[in-house]
Tab-separated table of C-alpha atoms in Angstrom:
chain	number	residue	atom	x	y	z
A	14	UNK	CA	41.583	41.099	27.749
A	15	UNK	CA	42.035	40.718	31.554
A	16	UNK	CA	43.460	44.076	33.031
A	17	UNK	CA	45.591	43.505	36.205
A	18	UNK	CA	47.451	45.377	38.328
A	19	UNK	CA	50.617	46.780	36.109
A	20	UNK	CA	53.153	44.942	37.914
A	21	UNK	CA	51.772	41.799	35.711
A	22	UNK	CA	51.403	43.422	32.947
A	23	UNK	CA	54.501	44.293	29.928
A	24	UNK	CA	54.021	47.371	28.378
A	25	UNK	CA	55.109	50.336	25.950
A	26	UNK	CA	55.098	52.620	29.266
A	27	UNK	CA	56.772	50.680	32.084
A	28	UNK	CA	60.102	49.770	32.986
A	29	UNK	CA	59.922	46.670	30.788
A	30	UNK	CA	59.268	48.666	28.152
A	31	UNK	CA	61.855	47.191	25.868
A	32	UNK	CA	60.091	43.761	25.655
A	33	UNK	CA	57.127	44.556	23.456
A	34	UNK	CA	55.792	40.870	23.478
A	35	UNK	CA	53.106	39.149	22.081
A	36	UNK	CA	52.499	36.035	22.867
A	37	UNK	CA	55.576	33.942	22.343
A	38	UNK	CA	56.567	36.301	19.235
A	39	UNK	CA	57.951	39.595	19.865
A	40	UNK	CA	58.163	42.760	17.706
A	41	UNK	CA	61.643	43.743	16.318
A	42	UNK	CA	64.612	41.541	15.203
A	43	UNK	CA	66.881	41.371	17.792
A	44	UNK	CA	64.499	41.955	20.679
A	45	UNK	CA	64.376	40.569	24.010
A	46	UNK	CA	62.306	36.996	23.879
A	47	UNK	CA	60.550	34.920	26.229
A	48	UNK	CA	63.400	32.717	26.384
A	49	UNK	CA	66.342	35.651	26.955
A	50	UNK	CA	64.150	38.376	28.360
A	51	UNK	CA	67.377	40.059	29.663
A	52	UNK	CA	68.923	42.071	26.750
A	53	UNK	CA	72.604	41.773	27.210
A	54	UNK	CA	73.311	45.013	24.859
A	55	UNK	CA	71.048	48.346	24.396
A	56	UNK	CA	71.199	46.729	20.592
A	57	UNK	CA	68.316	44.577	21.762
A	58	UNK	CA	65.853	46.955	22.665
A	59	UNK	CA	63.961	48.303	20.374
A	60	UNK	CA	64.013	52.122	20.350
A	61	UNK	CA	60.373	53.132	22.258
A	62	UNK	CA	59.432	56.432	20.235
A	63	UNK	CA	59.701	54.146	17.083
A	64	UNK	CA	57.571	51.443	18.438
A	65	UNK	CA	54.811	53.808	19.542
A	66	UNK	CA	54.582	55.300	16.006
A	67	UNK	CA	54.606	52.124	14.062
A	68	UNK	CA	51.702	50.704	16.676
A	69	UNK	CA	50.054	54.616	15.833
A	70	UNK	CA	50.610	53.919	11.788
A	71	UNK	CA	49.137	50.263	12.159
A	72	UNK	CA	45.754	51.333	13.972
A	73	UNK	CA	45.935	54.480	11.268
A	74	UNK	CA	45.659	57.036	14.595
A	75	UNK	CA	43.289	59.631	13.548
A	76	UNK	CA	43.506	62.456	16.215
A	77	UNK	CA	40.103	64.628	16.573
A	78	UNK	CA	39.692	68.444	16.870
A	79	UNK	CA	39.219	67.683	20.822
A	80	UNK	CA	42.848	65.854	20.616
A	81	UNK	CA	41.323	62.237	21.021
A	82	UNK	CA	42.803	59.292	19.174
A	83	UNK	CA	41.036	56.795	17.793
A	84	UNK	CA	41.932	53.944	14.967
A	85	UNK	CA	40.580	54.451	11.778
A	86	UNK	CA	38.306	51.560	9.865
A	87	UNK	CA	40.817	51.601	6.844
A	88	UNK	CA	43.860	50.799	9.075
A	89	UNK	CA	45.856	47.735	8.554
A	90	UNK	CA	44.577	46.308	11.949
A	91	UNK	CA	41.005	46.961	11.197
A	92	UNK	CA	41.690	45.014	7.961
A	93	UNK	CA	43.247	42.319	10.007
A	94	UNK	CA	40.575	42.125	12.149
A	95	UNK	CA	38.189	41.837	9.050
A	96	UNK	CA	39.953	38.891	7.570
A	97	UNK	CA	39.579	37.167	11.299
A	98	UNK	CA	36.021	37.833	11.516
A	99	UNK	CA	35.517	35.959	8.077
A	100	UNK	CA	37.226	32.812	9.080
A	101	UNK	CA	35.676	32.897	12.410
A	102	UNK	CA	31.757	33.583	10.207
A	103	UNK	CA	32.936	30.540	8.202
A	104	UNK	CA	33.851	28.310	10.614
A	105	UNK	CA	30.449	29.561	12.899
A	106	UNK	CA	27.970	29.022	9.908
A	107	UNK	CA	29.574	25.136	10.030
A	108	UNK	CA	29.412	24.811	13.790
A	109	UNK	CA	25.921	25.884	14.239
A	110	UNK	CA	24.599	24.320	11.773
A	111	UNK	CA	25.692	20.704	13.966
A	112	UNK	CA	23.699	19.731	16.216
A	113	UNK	CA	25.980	19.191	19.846
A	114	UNK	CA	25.387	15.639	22.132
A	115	UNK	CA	22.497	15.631	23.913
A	116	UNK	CA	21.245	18.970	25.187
A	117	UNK	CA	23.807	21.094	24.778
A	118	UNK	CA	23.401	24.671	23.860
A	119	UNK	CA	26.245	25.987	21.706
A	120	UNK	CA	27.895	29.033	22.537
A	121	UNK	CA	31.158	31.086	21.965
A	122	UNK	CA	32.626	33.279	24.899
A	123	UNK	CA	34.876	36.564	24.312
A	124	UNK	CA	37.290	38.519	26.167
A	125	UNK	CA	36.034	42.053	26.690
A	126	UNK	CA	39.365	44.644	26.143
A	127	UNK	CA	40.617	44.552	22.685
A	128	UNK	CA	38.468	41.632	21.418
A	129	UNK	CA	34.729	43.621	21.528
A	130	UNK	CA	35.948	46.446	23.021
A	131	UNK	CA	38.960	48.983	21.538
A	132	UNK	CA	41.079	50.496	24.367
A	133	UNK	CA	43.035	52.202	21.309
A	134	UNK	CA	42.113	55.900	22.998
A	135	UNK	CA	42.612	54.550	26.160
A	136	UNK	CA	46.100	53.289	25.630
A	137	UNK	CA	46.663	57.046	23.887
A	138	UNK	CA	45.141	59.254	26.504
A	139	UNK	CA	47.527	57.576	29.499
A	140	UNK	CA	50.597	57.567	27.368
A	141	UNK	CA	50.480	53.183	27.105
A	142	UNK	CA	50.987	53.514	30.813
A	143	UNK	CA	48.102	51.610	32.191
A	144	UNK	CA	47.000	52.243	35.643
A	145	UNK	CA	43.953	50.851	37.788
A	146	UNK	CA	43.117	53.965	38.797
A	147	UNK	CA	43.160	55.657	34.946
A	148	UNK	CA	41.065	52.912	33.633
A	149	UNK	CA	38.475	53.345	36.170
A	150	UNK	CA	38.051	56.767	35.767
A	151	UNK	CA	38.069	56.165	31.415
A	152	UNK	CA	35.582	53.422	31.652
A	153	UNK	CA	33.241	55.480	34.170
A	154	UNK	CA	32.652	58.491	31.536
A	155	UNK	CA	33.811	57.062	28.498
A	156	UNK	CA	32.635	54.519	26.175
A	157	UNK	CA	35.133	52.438	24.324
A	158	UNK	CA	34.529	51.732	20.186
A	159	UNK	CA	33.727	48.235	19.561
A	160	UNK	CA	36.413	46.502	17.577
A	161	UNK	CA	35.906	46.791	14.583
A	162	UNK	CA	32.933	44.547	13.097
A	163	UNK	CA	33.111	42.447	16.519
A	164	UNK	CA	29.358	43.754	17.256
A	165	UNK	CA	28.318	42.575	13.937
A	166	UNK	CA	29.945	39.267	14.264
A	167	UNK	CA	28.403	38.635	17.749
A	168	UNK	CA	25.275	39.877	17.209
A	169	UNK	CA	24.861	37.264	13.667
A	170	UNK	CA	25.880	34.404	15.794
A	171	UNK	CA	23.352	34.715	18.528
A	172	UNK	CA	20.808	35.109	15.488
A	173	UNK	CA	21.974	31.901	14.464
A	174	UNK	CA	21.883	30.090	17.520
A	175	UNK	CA	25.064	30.591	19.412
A	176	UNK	CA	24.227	31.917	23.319
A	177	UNK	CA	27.203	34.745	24.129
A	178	UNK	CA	29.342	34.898	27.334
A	179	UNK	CA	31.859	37.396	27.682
A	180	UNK	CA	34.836	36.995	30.252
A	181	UNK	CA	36.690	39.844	31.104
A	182	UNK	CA	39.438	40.607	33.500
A	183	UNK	CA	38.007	43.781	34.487
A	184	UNK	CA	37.010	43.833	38.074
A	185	UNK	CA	33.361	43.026	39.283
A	186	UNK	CA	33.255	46.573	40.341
A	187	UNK	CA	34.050	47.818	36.502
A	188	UNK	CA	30.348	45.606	35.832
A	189	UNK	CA	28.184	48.706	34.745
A	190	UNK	CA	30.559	50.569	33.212
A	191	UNK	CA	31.109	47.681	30.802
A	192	UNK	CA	27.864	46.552	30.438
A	193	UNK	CA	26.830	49.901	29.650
A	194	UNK	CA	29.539	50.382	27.336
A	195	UNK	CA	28.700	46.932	25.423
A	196	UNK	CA	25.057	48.048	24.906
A	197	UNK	CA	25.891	51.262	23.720
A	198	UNK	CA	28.477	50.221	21.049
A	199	UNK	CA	25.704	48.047	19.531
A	200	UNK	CA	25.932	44.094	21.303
A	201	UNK	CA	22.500	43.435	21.152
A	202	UNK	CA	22.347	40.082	23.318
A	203	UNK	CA	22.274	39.326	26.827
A	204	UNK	CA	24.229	41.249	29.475
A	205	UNK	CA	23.029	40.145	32.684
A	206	UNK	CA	25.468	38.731	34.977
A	207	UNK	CA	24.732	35.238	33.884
A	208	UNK	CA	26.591	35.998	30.663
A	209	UNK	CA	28.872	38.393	31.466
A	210	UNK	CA	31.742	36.875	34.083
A	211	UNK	CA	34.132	39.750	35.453
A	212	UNK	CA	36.711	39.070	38.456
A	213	UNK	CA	36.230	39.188	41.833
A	214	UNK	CA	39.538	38.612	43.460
A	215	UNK	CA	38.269	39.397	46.674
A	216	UNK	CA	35.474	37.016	46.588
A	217	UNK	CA	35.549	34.638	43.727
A	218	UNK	CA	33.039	32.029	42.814
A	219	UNK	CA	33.098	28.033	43.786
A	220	UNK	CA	33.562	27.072	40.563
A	221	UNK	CA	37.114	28.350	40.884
A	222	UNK	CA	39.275	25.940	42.732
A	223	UNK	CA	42.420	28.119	42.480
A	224	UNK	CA	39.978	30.814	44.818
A	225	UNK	CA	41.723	33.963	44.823
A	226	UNK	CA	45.254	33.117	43.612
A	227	UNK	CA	43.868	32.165	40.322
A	228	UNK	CA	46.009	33.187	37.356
A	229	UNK	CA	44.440	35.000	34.428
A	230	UNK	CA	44.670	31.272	32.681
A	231	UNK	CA	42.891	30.038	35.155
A	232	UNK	CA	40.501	32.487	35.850
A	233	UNK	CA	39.185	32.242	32.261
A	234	UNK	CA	39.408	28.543	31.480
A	235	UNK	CA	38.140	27.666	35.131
A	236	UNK	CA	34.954	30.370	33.973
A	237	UNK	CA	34.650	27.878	30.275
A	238	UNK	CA	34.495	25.191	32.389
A	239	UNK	CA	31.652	26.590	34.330
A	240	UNK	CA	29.675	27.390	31.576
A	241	UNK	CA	30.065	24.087	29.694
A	242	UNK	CA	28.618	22.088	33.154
A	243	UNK	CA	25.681	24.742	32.725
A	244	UNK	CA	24.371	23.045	29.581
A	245	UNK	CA	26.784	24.860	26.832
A	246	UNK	CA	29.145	23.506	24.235
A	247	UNK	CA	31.355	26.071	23.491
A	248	UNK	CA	31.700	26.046	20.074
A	249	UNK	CA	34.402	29.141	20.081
A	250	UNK	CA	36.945	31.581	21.959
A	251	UNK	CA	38.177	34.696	21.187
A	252	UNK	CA	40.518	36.982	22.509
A	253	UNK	CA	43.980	39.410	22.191
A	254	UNK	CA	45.884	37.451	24.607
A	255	UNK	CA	47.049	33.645	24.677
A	256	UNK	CA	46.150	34.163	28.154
A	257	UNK	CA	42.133	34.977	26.929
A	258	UNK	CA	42.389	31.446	25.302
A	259	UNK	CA	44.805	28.434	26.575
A	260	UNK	CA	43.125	25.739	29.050
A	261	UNK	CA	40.595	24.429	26.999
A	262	UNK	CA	37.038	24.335	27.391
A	263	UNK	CA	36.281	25.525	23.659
A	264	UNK	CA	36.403	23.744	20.272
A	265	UNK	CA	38.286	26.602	18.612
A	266	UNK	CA	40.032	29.760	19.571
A	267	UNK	CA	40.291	33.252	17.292
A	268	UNK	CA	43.517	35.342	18.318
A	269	UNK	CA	43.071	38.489	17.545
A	270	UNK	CA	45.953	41.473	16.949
A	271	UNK	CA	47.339	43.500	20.177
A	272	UNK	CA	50.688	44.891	19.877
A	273	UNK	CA	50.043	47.520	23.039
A	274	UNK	CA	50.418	44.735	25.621
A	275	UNK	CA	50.808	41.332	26.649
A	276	UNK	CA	49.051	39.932	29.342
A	277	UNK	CA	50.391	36.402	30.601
């Protein structure tokens, strides 16, 4: 998941608050949609205390002595997430068993927030109110979970073959924190720079034509693209936003659940 600034971002704790969206689909009947974001009555918006404790009962929040909230494994999205990760083992064993065109490497690329990482506590500890300035200061003491089985899943596919590339939103400065944070949550593969791709607005790479007005769509298929002229086939992408995989560059995409934030 790519984390801008919160002015691009719709969210439980901002002023758009109402619009809950994901993707093209939206939480609620009756809500506000992509189409007629404006609600014309207060009957439209959904009420936000309710929302909040529906996203708590669907993670299963389990609060800690300490007053830290994580999701629980036997939640409804961790059993979500399982039923993804078996399609996407499925569909892997298939893929890397084939043998690409010429030299081609295969390789499958994932968004770093809410697709290997869980910013469940996060989201908590700020209220759903996401800030630049509150995520730094999370990810530079605090390791987030791993989603749930995502380290597993990873980790099998490199075994079989697949090289991993993880492109993230975060900011090039966020680099150690999330390296660190990928290591210690158990993704055993490379996490040099060559394989992990974070943004650097102020100075982005060639391979980006857009330079630094790239969208988040761009960013990420513009970064695909890259790696596929390096020798890879990417064989699949996963993410929690449409944003993490329309543009291309990959054979198949994995969507997993977010209902704390879209991202477009």
């Amino acid at each position: 998941m790519p984390r801008p600034t919160l002015s691009h971002r719709v969210r439980l704790g901002g002023a758009v608050a109402a619009a809950v969206v994901a993707g093209t689909a939206v939480f609620g009947a009756g809500q506000a949609t992509a189409e007629h974001s404006v609600p014309r009555t207060d009957k439209e918006i959904p009420n936000l205390t309710q929302v909040q404790d529906k996203i708590k009962a669907y993670y299963g929040d389990t609060v800690t002595a300490d007053g830290e909230h994580y999701a629980s494994p036997a939640s409804n999205y961790a059993r979500q997430i399982r039923g993804i990760e078996a399609k996407a083992r499925t569909y892997l064993t298939g893929a890397l068993a084939k043998k690409g065109t010429g030299k081609t490497k295969p390789a499958i690329v994932l968004d770093m927030d809410d697709t290997t990482l869980l910013t469940y506590n996060y989201e908590l500890k700020v209220g759903f109110n996401f800030t630049p300035k509150s995520q730094d200061e999370y990810l530079e003491h605090t390791d987030m979970a791993a989603v749930f089985g995502m380290n597993d899943l990873v980790n099998w596919a490199h075994k079989k073959g697949a090289e991993v590339f993880f492109v993230t939103g975060r900011k090039e400065a966020q680099r150690d924190w999330s390296v660190r944070n990928l290591k210690n949550v158990g993704y055993a593969v490379p996490l040099d720079p060559s394989h992990v791709y974070l943004r650097d607005k102020e100075h982005p790479p060639a391979y980006l034509p857009c330079g630094t007005t790239c969208s988040t769509i761009d960013f990420k298929s513009g970064t695909r693209r890259h790696i596929e002229s390096l020798g890879y086939r990417i064989v699949a992408n996963f993410g929690d936003q449409y944003s993490d995989l329309a543009g291309g560059a990959s054979r198949r995409t994995f969507k997993l659940p977010n209902p704390m934030y879209y991202l477009p």
